[in-house]
Amino acid sequence: MSRINDLHKRRHHRRIEARHIPINLLALLSASLHLSGVLADAQSTDSSSSFESKCTSFSLQNVTHASITSTKYHADGSKINMSTSMSSIDTTELPGFCRIELTITTNSTANSTCNTEVWLPSTWNGRFLALGNGGFAGGINVGELGYIAVNQSYAGVSTDQGHTSKLTSATWAGPSDDNTIVDWGWRAMHLSVVVGKEIVKQYYGSAQKHSYYMGCSQGGRSGFKEMQAFPDDFDGLVIGSPAAWHSHLRMWAGHLNGLVQPSTSDRYINSTAWTDVIHKEVLKQCDAIDGLSDGIINDPKLCNFNASALLCQSGQDASTCLSSTQVETLEKIYSDYIVNDDWVFSSYYPGGEVGYSTSYVEKVSAVSQSWFRYMLLNDTTWPLGDYNSSLIAVGDAIDPGQSDAVDTDLSAFAGSSHNGKLLHYVGWADQIISPGASIRYYESVKNFTGDHMQVNIDDFYRLFTVPGMEHCYGGDGANAFGGVQQASQSMPPLNHEPEYDVLAAMVQWVEQGVAPSNLTAVHYKDNDVAHGIDAIRPLCQYPKSLHYTGDDEMDPNSYTCKDSN
């Protein structure tokens, strides 16, 4: 047990209490854990003093559209305490690294720029890692640069996407600032990747051996855009719940808003009803379908939820049931958004009601309203309550920032000339982007691949579903497996082996040709590593789903992935 705790402390810089791990699993981990392959092949480039000197004196050569604004060396164990509108980091347990801040010209005619940072570890593993943002956040992703990139010896790059803002606001976009919107849509990320790779080459004296990308939500969309538009940029991408069809995502939010708002209407369902009435009934009907009643629905596609069971009966306390209008509304919320027989977006799924109680169906979506105001309609007072389905065609035609990333032809990325790999994951309880959107994209790529390519989709693209996980992280299910935003939210992976860390799984796939058939995630009590582990479970490759087979609920061997049909 002490060996496991020591390994956790070294790898995650936090102590994990292992008292909840079953004895048979402890034996398994004690026998199998060793220094991560990601770290084992890292090599020391210089002594500490020479690395510091190299850092502070570094200048970028022969790149006319980028200029360095600051270089700073952070010694091994330095206090790193930084915050941006995207993320934050507060630790004293990172290895030494050089922080390079730079400004990149994104459009010389418009004189537009983005701010970008490249973090270069003193012990480099020869790999390049770009990290996406979330929402409309215009800030460097310092959390992932530290907790993922530098912590695992990657040279990391992140950009503010050409603007400064909080996650929910698009006021920077105008109205009518199309140039800045394009920076956000794809240009700032792509140019940051190009310049970041050049900095790595000049700094270390050789180019990276392999390049990777990680992002979730809008960061996932950015990664999809890179993969589709610039297929040679990355060897492998790890993408979580991407806002890929971004314009349709915003239409879905407008649709949901219209189903329930205003809060004074008889259609409205308050947060208490979502958590104490609807969620309890969903679990009553569907929790045991996967073989275990544990408050988590492992595959909500198998849940044939009967909302009419919630209909108030004569004399029943109205706080414990729903009116006929509310039941009708709930059924629409759990149905795909379809207009004139055309699919627009997927639905919410049964099981995520705790998250839904604070999202699009409980209050006006600030991020969606801001998108309509500043990116699509150029009307800074337009209320989301004015949404109607005629705007779908407007969004499709304009595609603000060329941000939609739904091209299903991945032949340039996955073909023999590049041989790129994609690992995609999504939480079944996602309250921000329907998991069905990820499944629809995967199925569309699968159909295109089968019709036009001479490869099997499993050879380059694998989708994993995460029971009980909300948007990118959190929720009641096992949700810590090395994805972005997880470590910075006190939910690191169990270790950095490919079985438990999705980035390591990607590296193993790209560099050794070993594709992951499943992953293993952990859940920390209260979603905080300091409170100890209370679940360790496999994550299944879609379309398989997780089922309990009996015995110790804590043992991942007590679960199996099988066809959900």
Coordinates of C-alpha atoms in Angstrom, one line a residue:
M1 CA 0.0 0.0 0.0
S2 CA 2.8 2.4 0.8
R3 CA 4.3 1.8 -2.7
I4 CA 1.0 2.8 -4.3
N5 CA 0.7 5.9 -2.2
D6 CA 4.3 6.9 -2.9
L7 CA 3.8 6.5 -6.6
H8 CA 0.6 8.5 -6.5
K9 CA 2.4 11.3 -4.6
R10 CA 5.2 11.5 -7.1
R11 CA 3.0 11.4 -10.1
H12 CA 0.1 13.6 -9.1
H13 CA 1.7 15.8 -6.5
R14 CA -1.2 15.0 -4.1
R15 CA -1.7 12.1 -1.7
I16 CA -4.3 9.5 -2.6
E17 CA -5.8 7.5 0.2
A18 CA -5.9 3.9 -1.0
R19 CA -8.0 2.5 1.8
H20 CA -11.0 1.9 -0.4
I21 CA -9.1 -0.2 -2.9
P22 CA -9.8 -4.0 -2.6
I23 CA -6.9 -6.2 -1.6
N24 CA -6.9 -8.1 -4.9
L25 CA -6.6 -4.8 -6.8
L26 CA -3.8 -3.6 -4.5
A27 CA -1.9 -6.8 -5.3
L28 CA -2.4 -6.2 -9.0
L29 CA -1.3 -2.6 -8.9
S30 CA 1.7 -3.4 -6.7
A31 CA 2.9 -5.9 -9.2
S32 CA 2.3 -3.9 -12.3
L33 CA 3.1 -0.2 -11.4
H34 CA 6.4 1.1 -12.5
L35 CA 7.8 4.4 -13.8
S36 CA 5.6 5.7 -16.6
G37 CA 6.9 5.1 -20.1
V38 CA 6.2 8.7 -20.7
L39 CA 8.7 9.7 -18.1
A40 CA 11.1 6.8 -18.5
D41 CA 12.2 7.8 -22.0
A42 CA 12.6 11.5 -21.1
Q43 CA 16.2 12.7 -21.2
S44 CA 17.9 15.4 -19.4
T45 CA 19.0 18.1 -21.8
D46 CA 21.3 20.3 -19.7
S47 CA 22.3 21.0 -16.2
S48 CA 20.0 23.2 -14.2
S49 CA 22.2 26.3 -14.5
S50 CA 22.9 25.9 -18.3
F51 CA 19.2 25.2 -18.9
E52 CA 18.3 28.5 -17.0
S53 CA 20.9 30.4 -19.1
K54 CA 19.5 28.9 -22.3
C55 CA 16.0 29.9 -21.3
T56 CA 16.6 33.5 -20.3
S57 CA 18.8 34.2 -23.4
F58 CA 16.6 32.3 -25.9
S59 CA 15.6 34.3 -29.0
L60 CA 13.5 33.0 -31.9
Q61 CA 15.2 33.1 -35.3
N62 CA 13.7 33.5 -38.8
V63 CA 10.0 33.7 -37.8
T64 CA 8.8 37.1 -38.8
H65 CA 5.2 36.8 -37.6
A66 CA 6.1 36.0 -34.0
S67 CA 8.0 37.8 -31.3
I68 CA 9.0 36.7 -27.8
T69 CA 7.7 39.0 -25.1
S70 CA 9.1 37.1 -22.1
T71 CA 11.3 34.2 -21.1
K72 CA 11.4 32.9 -17.5
Y73 CA 13.0 29.8 -16.0
H74 CA 11.2 28.0 -13.2
A75 CA 13.5 25.7 -11.2
D76 CA 12.5 22.3 -10.1
G77 CA 10.0 22.6 -7.2
S78 CA 9.4 26.4 -7.7
K79 CA 6.2 27.9 -6.5
I80 CA 4.0 28.0 -9.6
N81 CA 0.8 30.1 -8.9
M82 CA -0.9 31.4 -12.1
S83 CA -4.4 32.2 -13.1
T84 CA -6.0 33.1 -16.4
S85 CA -9.6 33.3 -17.6
M86 CA -9.1 29.7 -18.8
S87 CA -7.5 27.9 -15.9
S88 CA -5.2 28.1 -12.9
I89 CA -2.3 26.3 -11.3
D90 CA -0.9 26.4 -7.8
T91 CA 1.8 23.9 -7.0
T92 CA 5.4 23.5 -5.9
E93 CA 6.0 20.1 -7.4
L94 CA 6.6 20.6 -11.1
P95 CA 10.0 19.8 -12.7
G96 CA 12.1 22.7 -14.0
F97 CA 10.9 24.4 -17.1
C98 CA 11.3 27.4 -19.4
R99 CA 8.2 29.5 -19.9
I100 CA 8.2 31.4 -23.2
E101 CA 5.5 34.0 -23.8
L102 CA 5.1 35.3 -27.3
T103 CA 2.9 37.3 -29.6
I104 CA 1.9 35.9 -33.0
T105 CA 0.5 38.0 -35.8
T106 CA -2.6 36.2 -37.1
N107 CA -3.5 38.6 -39.9
S108 CA -1.0 41.3 -40.8
T109 CA -3.5 43.2 -42.9
A110 CA -5.9 43.6 -39.9
N111 CA -3.0 43.8 -37.5
S112 CA -4.5 41.1 -35.3
T113 CA -2.5 39.0 -32.9
C114 CA -2.8 36.2 -30.4
N115 CA -0.9 35.5 -27.2
T116 CA 0.7 32.1 -26.9
E117 CA 2.9 30.3 -24.4
V118 CA 5.3 27.5 -24.9
W119 CA 6.5 25.6 -21.7
L120 CA 9.7 23.6 -22.2
P121 CA 10.7 21.1 -19.5
S122 CA 14.3 20.7 -18.6
T123 CA 13.8 17.0 -19.0
W124 CA 12.1 16.6 -22.3
N125 CA 10.5 13.4 -23.6
G126 CA 10.9 14.4 -27.3
R127 CA 7.1 15.0 -27.7
F128 CA 5.0 18.1 -28.5
L129 CA 1.6 18.7 -26.9
A130 CA -0.9 21.4 -27.8
L131 CA -3.7 22.1 -25.4
G132 CA -7.1 23.6 -26.2
N133 CA -9.3 26.0 -24.3
G134 CA -13.0 25.8 -23.2
G135 CA -16.0 27.9 -24.0
F136 CA -15.0 31.4 -25.2
A137 CA -12.3 31.6 -22.6
G138 CA -9.5 33.9 -23.9
G139 CA -6.5 32.9 -21.7
I140 CA -3.5 30.6 -21.7
N141 CA -4.3 27.2 -20.4
V142 CA -1.7 27.3 -17.6
G143 CA -3.4 24.4 -15.7
E144 CA -2.9 21.9 -18.5
L145 CA 0.5 23.2 -19.4
G146 CA 1.6 22.5 -15.9
Y147 CA -0.3 19.5 -14.7
I148 CA -0.2 17.6 -18.0
A149 CA 2.5 18.8 -20.3
V150 CA 5.4 19.8 -18.0
N151 CA 4.5 17.3 -15.4
Q152 CA 4.9 14.5 -17.9
S153 CA 7.9 16.0 -19.7
Y154 CA 6.1 17.2 -22.8
A155 CA 6.9 20.5 -24.6
G156 CA 3.5 22.2 -24.3
V157 CA 1.8 25.1 -26.2
S158 CA -1.4 27.0 -25.5
T159 CA -3.0 30.2 -26.9
D160 CA -5.5 32.7 -25.8
Q161 CA -7.1 32.4 -29.2
G162 CA -6.6 36.1 -30.0
H163 CA -8.8 37.6 -27.3
T164 CA -9.2 38.1 -23.5
S165 CA -12.5 37.0 -22.0
K166 CA -14.2 34.7 -19.5
L167 CA -15.6 31.4 -20.6
T168 CA -19.2 32.5 -21.2
S169 CA -18.7 35.9 -22.9
A170 CA -18.2 36.6 -26.6
T171 CA -18.4 40.4 -26.3
W172 CA -14.8 40.4 -27.8
A173 CA -16.3 39.2 -31.1
G174 CA -17.9 42.5 -32.0
P175 CA -20.3 42.9 -33.2
S176 CA -19.0 42.2 -36.6
D177 CA -15.3 41.6 -35.7
D178 CA -15.0 38.7 -38.2
N179 CA -11.3 38.7 -38.1
T180 CA -11.1 38.0 -34.3
I181 CA -13.8 35.4 -34.7
V182 CA -11.7 33.5 -37.2
D183 CA -8.8 33.7 -34.8
W184 CA -11.0 31.9 -32.2
G185 CA -12.4 29.5 -34.8
W186 CA -9.1 28.0 -35.9
R187 CA -6.4 30.5 -36.9
A188 CA -4.8 31.3 -33.5
M189 CA -4.5 27.6 -32.6
H190 CA -3.0 26.5 -36.0
L191 CA -0.4 29.3 -36.1
S192 CA 0.5 28.6 -32.4
V193 CA 1.1 25.0 -33.3
V194 CA 3.3 26.0 -36.2
V195 CA 5.3 28.5 -34.2
G196 CA 5.4 26.3 -31.1
K197 CA 7.0 23.5 -33.1
E198 CA 9.6 25.9 -34.4
I199 CA 10.4 27.1 -30.9
V200 CA 10.8 23.5 -29.8
K201 CA 13.2 22.8 -32.7
Q202 CA 15.3 25.8 -32.1
Y203 CA 15.4 25.5 -28.3
Y204 CA 16.2 21.8 -28.0
G205 CA 18.2 21.6 -31.2
S206 CA 15.9 19.0 -32.8
A207 CA 12.3 18.7 -33.7
Q208 CA 9.8 16.7 -31.7
K209 CA 9.6 13.0 -32.6
H210 CA 5.8 13.1 -32.3
S211 CA 3.1 15.7 -31.8
Y212 CA -0.1 15.4 -29.9
Y213 CA -3.2 17.4 -29.0
M214 CA -5.6 17.4 -26.1
G215 CA -8.8 19.4 -25.6
C216 CA -12.4 19.1 -24.4
S217 CA -15.6 21.0 -25.3
Q218 CA -14.5 24.0 -27.4
G219 CA -10.9 22.7 -27.0
G220 CA -12.2 19.5 -28.5
R221 CA -13.8 21.4 -31.4
S222 CA -10.4 23.2 -32.0
G223 CA -8.7 19.8 -32.2
F224 CA -11.3 18.5 -34.6
K225 CA -10.8 21.6 -36.8
E226 CA -7.0 21.0 -36.7
M227 CA -7.4 17.4 -37.7
Q228 CA -9.8 18.1 -40.5
A229 CA -8.2 21.3 -41.9
F230 CA -4.5 20.6 -41.1
P231 CA -4.3 16.8 -41.0
D232 CA -0.5 16.7 -40.7
D233 CA -0.3 18.9 -37.6
F234 CA -0.7 16.0 -35.1
D235 CA 0.1 12.3 -34.9
G236 CA -2.6 11.8 -32.3
L237 CA -5.5 13.7 -30.8
V238 CA -7.3 13.1 -27.5
I239 CA -10.6 14.8 -27.7
G240 CA -13.4 15.1 -25.1
S241 CA -17.0 16.0 -25.8
P242 CA -16.3 18.4 -28.7
A243 CA -18.5 21.3 -29.6
A244 CA -17.9 20.1 -33.2
W245 CA -21.1 21.3 -34.8
H246 CA -20.9 24.5 -32.9
S247 CA -23.6 26.4 -34.7
H248 CA -26.1 23.5 -34.1
L249 CA -25.1 23.3 -30.5
R250 CA -26.2 26.9 -30.0
M251 CA -29.5 26.2 -31.8
W252 CA -30.1 23.3 -29.5
A253 CA -29.6 25.6 -26.5
G254 CA -32.0 28.0 -28.0
H255 CA -34.5 25.2 -28.5
L256 CA -34.2 23.9 -24.9
N257 CA -34.6 27.5 -23.6
G258 CA -37.9 27.8 -25.5
L259 CA -39.2 24.5 -24.1
V260 CA -39.0 25.6 -20.5
Q261 CA -38.5 29.4 -20.2
P262 CA -39.6 31.8 -18.8
S263 CA -39.3 30.4 -15.3
T264 CA -42.8 31.7 -14.6
S265 CA -44.4 29.5 -17.3
D266 CA -46.2 26.2 -16.6
R267 CA -43.6 24.4 -18.7
Y268 CA -40.7 25.3 -16.3
I269 CA -39.1 22.5 -14.3
N270 CA -37.1 23.8 -11.3
S271 CA -33.8 22.4 -10.1
T272 CA -35.3 20.6 -7.1
A273 CA -37.7 18.8 -9.4
W274 CA -34.8 17.7 -11.7
T275 CA -32.8 16.3 -8.8
D276 CA -35.4 15.1 -6.3
V277 CA -38.2 14.0 -8.6
I278 CA -37.0 13.2 -12.1
H279 CA -33.6 11.8 -11.3
K280 CA -35.0 9.5 -8.6
E281 CA -37.6 8.2 -11.0
V282 CA -35.0 7.7 -13.8
L283 CA -32.8 5.6 -11.4
K284 CA -35.9 3.7 -10.2
Q285 CA -36.7 2.7 -13.8
C286 CA -33.2 2.2 -15.3
D287 CA -30.4 2.0 -12.7
A288 CA -30.4 -1.8 -12.5
I289 CA -30.3 -2.4 -16.3
D290 CA -26.5 -2.7 -16.2
G291 CA -26.7 -5.2 -13.4
L292 CA -25.9 -2.9 -10.5
S293 CA -28.1 -0.4 -8.7
D294 CA -25.4 2.2 -7.8
G295 CA -26.9 5.5 -8.9
I296 CA -25.2 5.4 -12.3
I297 CA -26.7 4.5 -15.6
N298 CA -23.9 2.9 -17.6
D299 CA -25.6 3.2 -21.0
P300 CA -28.7 5.4 -21.1
K301 CA -29.5 4.3 -24.6
L302 CA -30.8 1.1 -22.9
C303 CA -33.1 3.2 -20.7
N304 CA -36.6 3.3 -22.1
F305 CA -37.7 6.0 -19.7
N306 CA -41.4 6.4 -19.1
A307 CA -41.9 10.1 -18.1
S308 CA -45.6 9.6 -17.6
A309 CA -44.8 7.8 -14.3
L310 CA -44.1 11.3 -12.9
L311 CA -47.6 12.6 -13.7
C312 CA -49.3 14.0 -10.6
Q313 CA -52.2 12.0 -9.3
S314 CA -55.2 13.4 -7.6
G315 CA -54.3 14.8 -4.2
Q316 CA -50.6 14.3 -4.7
D317 CA -48.1 16.9 -3.4
A318 CA -47.2 18.9 -6.5
S319 CA -43.6 19.1 -5.3
T320 CA -43.2 15.3 -5.8
C321 CA -44.5 15.0 -9.3
L322 CA -44.9 16.8 -12.7
S323 CA -48.0 18.3 -14.4
S324 CA -49.1 17.0 -17.8
T325 CA -47.4 20.0 -19.4
Q326 CA -44.2 19.4 -17.6
V327 CA -44.2 15.7 -18.6
E328 CA -44.7 16.7 -22.2
T329 CA -41.8 19.1 -21.9
L330 CA -39.6 16.5 -20.4
E331 CA -40.3 14.1 -23.2
K332 CA -39.2 16.8 -25.7
I333 CA -36.0 17.4 -23.7
Y334 CA -35.2 13.7 -23.9
S335 CA -35.8 13.7 -27.7
D336 CA -33.5 14.7 -30.5
Y337 CA -34.1 18.2 -31.9
I338 CA -35.5 17.6 -35.4
V339 CA -36.9 20.3 -37.7
N340 CA -38.8 19.4 -40.9
D341 CA -37.4 15.9 -40.6
D342 CA -33.8 17.2 -40.5
W343 CA -31.7 16.3 -37.5
V344 CA -30.3 19.4 -35.7
F345 CA -28.9 18.1 -32.5
S346 CA -29.1 15.2 -30.0
S347 CA -31.1 15.2 -26.8
Y348 CA -30.3 15.0 -23.1
Y349 CA -30.1 11.4 -21.9
P350 CA -31.7 9.9 -18.8
G351 CA -29.2 9.8 -15.8
G352 CA -27.7 13.3 -15.9
E353 CA -30.5 15.2 -14.2
V354 CA -28.3 16.6 -11.4
G355 CA -26.2 18.4 -14.0
Y356 CA -29.3 19.4 -16.1
S357 CA -30.7 21.1 -13.1
T358 CA -28.1 23.9 -13.5
S359 CA -27.8 24.0 -17.3
Y360 CA -29.8 24.9 -20.4
V361 CA -33.1 23.8 -19.0
E362 CA -32.9 25.7 -15.7
K363 CA -31.6 29.0 -16.8
V364 CA -30.8 31.0 -19.9
S365 CA -27.6 29.9 -21.5
A366 CA -25.2 32.9 -21.2
V367 CA -22.7 31.4 -23.6
S368 CA -25.3 30.6 -26.3
Q369 CA -27.0 34.0 -25.9
S370 CA -23.6 35.7 -26.3
W371 CA -22.8 33.7 -29.4
F372 CA -26.1 34.8 -31.1
R373 CA -25.5 38.4 -30.1
Y374 CA -21.9 38.9 -31.0
M375 CA -21.1 36.2 -33.6
L376 CA -24.2 35.5 -35.6
L377 CA -26.8 38.2 -35.4
N378 CA -24.7 41.3 -34.5
D379 CA -27.5 42.4 -32.1
T380 CA -26.1 43.1 -28.7
T381 CA -29.5 43.1 -27.0
W382 CA -31.0 40.0 -28.6
P383 CA -32.6 37.7 -26.0
L384 CA -32.3 33.9 -26.3
G385 CA -36.1 33.8 -25.7
D386 CA -36.4 35.1 -29.3
Y387 CA -34.9 32.0 -30.8
N388 CA -36.8 30.2 -33.6
S389 CA -35.8 27.4 -35.9
S390 CA -35.4 29.8 -38.9
L391 CA -32.0 30.7 -37.4
I392 CA -30.6 27.2 -38.2
A393 CA -30.2 28.1 -41.8
V394 CA -28.6 31.4 -40.9
G395 CA -26.0 29.7 -38.7
D396 CA -25.2 27.1 -41.3
A397 CA -24.7 29.8 -43.9
I398 CA -22.5 32.0 -41.8
D399 CA -20.6 29.5 -39.7
P400 CA -19.0 32.2 -37.6
G401 CA -15.2 31.9 -37.5
Q402 CA -15.4 28.9 -39.8
S403 CA -15.6 27.0 -36.5
D404 CA -17.9 24.1 -37.3
A405 CA -15.7 21.0 -37.5
V406 CA -17.9 18.1 -38.8
D407 CA -16.1 17.0 -41.9
T408 CA -16.4 13.2 -42.0
D409 CA -13.7 12.6 -44.6
L410 CA -10.6 11.9 -42.4
S411 CA -8.6 10.2 -45.2
A412 CA -5.9 12.8 -45.2
F413 CA -5.4 12.4 -41.5
A414 CA -5.8 8.7 -41.2
G415 CA -4.4 7.6 -44.6
S416 CA -1.2 5.8 -45.1
S417 CA 0.7 9.0 -45.8
H418 CA 0.1 10.3 -42.3
N419 CA -1.5 7.5 -40.2
G420 CA -3.0 9.8 -37.6
K421 CA -4.9 8.5 -34.6
L422 CA -8.0 9.8 -32.7
L423 CA -9.1 9.0 -29.2
H424 CA -12.5 10.5 -28.5
Y425 CA -14.4 10.3 -25.2
V426 CA -17.7 11.6 -23.9
G427 CA -19.6 11.5 -20.6
W428 CA -23.1 10.0 -20.6
A429 CA -24.2 12.6 -18.1
D430 CA -22.9 15.6 -20.1
Q431 CA -25.0 18.6 -19.2
I432 CA -23.4 21.0 -21.7
I433 CA -23.1 19.1 -25.0
S434 CA -25.3 16.1 -25.6
P435 CA -23.2 12.9 -25.8
G436 CA -25.4 12.0 -28.8
A437 CA -23.6 14.6 -30.8
S438 CA -20.3 12.7 -30.3
I439 CA -21.9 9.4 -31.2
R440 CA -23.5 10.9 -34.4
Y441 CA -20.1 12.2 -35.6
Y442 CA -18.4 8.9 -34.9
E443 CA -21.2 7.0 -36.8
S444 CA -20.9 9.5 -39.7
V445 CA -17.2 9.0 -40.0
K446 CA -17.7 5.3 -39.7
N447 CA -20.1 5.4 -42.6
F448 CA -17.8 7.5 -44.8
T449 CA -14.8 5.3 -44.0
G450 CA -16.7 2.2 -44.9
D451 CA -17.8 3.7 -48.2
H452 CA -14.6 5.5 -49.3
M453 CA -11.6 4.2 -47.4
Q454 CA -9.6 1.0 -47.4
V455 CA -9.3 0.9 -43.6
N456 CA -11.4 -0.1 -40.6
I457 CA -12.4 2.9 -38.4
D458 CA -10.9 1.0 -35.4
D459 CA -7.5 1.4 -37.1
F460 CA -7.5 5.2 -36.5
Y461 CA -10.6 6.3 -34.5
R462 CA -12.0 5.0 -31.2
L463 CA -14.7 6.5 -29.1
F464 CA -15.1 5.8 -25.3
T465 CA -18.2 6.5 -23.3
V466 CA -17.9 7.4 -19.6
P467 CA -20.8 6.4 -17.4
G468 CA -22.0 9.1 -15.0
M469 CA -19.4 11.7 -16.1
E470 CA -20.6 15.3 -16.7
H471 CA -19.0 17.7 -19.2
C472 CA -15.3 16.9 -19.5
Y473 CA -15.0 15.9 -15.8
G474 CA -17.0 15.5 -12.6
G475 CA -20.3 13.6 -12.0
D476 CA -21.0 10.4 -10.1
G477 CA -19.2 7.9 -12.3
A478 CA -15.5 6.9 -12.6
N479 CA -14.3 10.1 -14.3
A480 CA -10.6 10.5 -13.8
F481 CA -8.4 9.0 -16.6
G482 CA -6.0 11.8 -17.6
G483 CA -8.3 13.9 -19.7
V484 CA -7.9 17.7 -19.8
Q485 CA -9.4 19.7 -16.9
Q486 CA -9.4 16.7 -14.7
A487 CA -6.1 17.0 -12.9
S488 CA -6.6 20.7 -12.4
Q489 CA -9.9 19.9 -10.7
S490 CA -8.2 17.5 -8.2
M491 CA -9.1 14.5 -10.3
P492 CA -5.8 13.1 -11.7
P493 CA -5.6 9.6 -13.2
L494 CA -4.6 6.7 -11.0
N495 CA -1.2 6.6 -12.7
H496 CA 0.3 7.4 -16.1
E497 CA 0.2 3.9 -17.5
P498 CA -1.8 3.5 -20.8
E499 CA -4.5 1.6 -19.0
Y500 CA -5.3 4.5 -16.7
D501 CA -4.1 7.6 -18.6
V502 CA -5.7 8.4 -22.0
L503 CA -2.7 10.4 -23.2
A504 CA -0.4 7.5 -22.5
A505 CA -2.8 5.2 -24.3
M506 CA -2.6 7.5 -27.3
V507 CA 1.2 7.6 -27.2
Q508 CA 1.3 3.8 -27.0
W509 CA -1.1 3.6 -30.0
V510 CA 0.9 6.0 -32.1
E511 CA 4.4 4.9 -31.2
Q512 CA 4.0 1.2 -30.6
G513 CA 0.9 0.4 -32.6
V514 CA -1.0 -0.9 -29.6
A515 CA -4.6 0.4 -29.8
P516 CA -6.6 0.7 -26.6
S517 CA -9.6 -1.7 -26.4
N518 CA -10.6 -0.1 -23.0
L519 CA -9.4 2.3 -20.4
T520 CA -9.8 2.3 -16.6
A521 CA -11.0 5.3 -14.7
V522 CA -11.2 6.1 -11.0
H523 CA -13.8 8.1 -9.0
Y524 CA -12.6 10.1 -6.0
K525 CA -15.0 10.7 -3.2
D526 CA -16.6 14.1 -3.6
N527 CA -14.5 14.3 -6.8
D528 CA -11.4 15.2 -4.9
V529 CA -8.3 13.1 -4.9
A530 CA -7.6 14.1 -1.3
H531 CA -10.7 12.2 -0.1
G532 CA -9.6 8.8 -1.5
I533 CA -10.9 6.4 -4.2
D534 CA -14.4 5.0 -4.0
A535 CA -14.6 3.4 -7.5
I536 CA -12.4 2.0 -10.2
R537 CA -14.1 0.9 -13.4
P538 CA -13.4 0.2 -17.0
L539 CA -14.4 2.6 -19.8
C540 CA -15.9 0.8 -22.8
Q541 CA -15.2 1.4 -26.5
Y542 CA -18.3 2.4 -28.2
P543 CA -20.7 0.8 -29.1
K544 CA -20.0 -1.6 -26.2
S545 CA -21.4 -0.7 -22.8
L546 CA -20.4 -1.5 -19.2
H547 CA -22.1 -4.3 -17.3
Y548 CA -21.7 -5.6 -13.8
T549 CA -20.9 -9.3 -13.6
G550 CA -21.0 -9.8 -9.8
D551 CA -18.5 -10.0 -6.9
D552 CA -16.6 -7.0 -5.5
E553 CA -18.1 -3.7 -6.8
M554 CA -14.7 -2.0 -6.3
D555 CA -12.8 -4.5 -8.5
P556 CA -12.8 -3.4 -12.2
N557 CA -12.6 -7.1 -13.0
S558 CA -16.2 -7.3 -11.8
Y559 CA -17.3 -5.5 -14.9
T560 CA -17.3 -6.3 -18.6
C561 CA -17.8 -4.4 -21.8
K562 CA -20.4 -6.0 -24.1
D563 CA -22.6 -5.1 -27.1
S564 CA -25.4 -2.9 -25.9
N565 CA -27.9 -4.1 -28.5

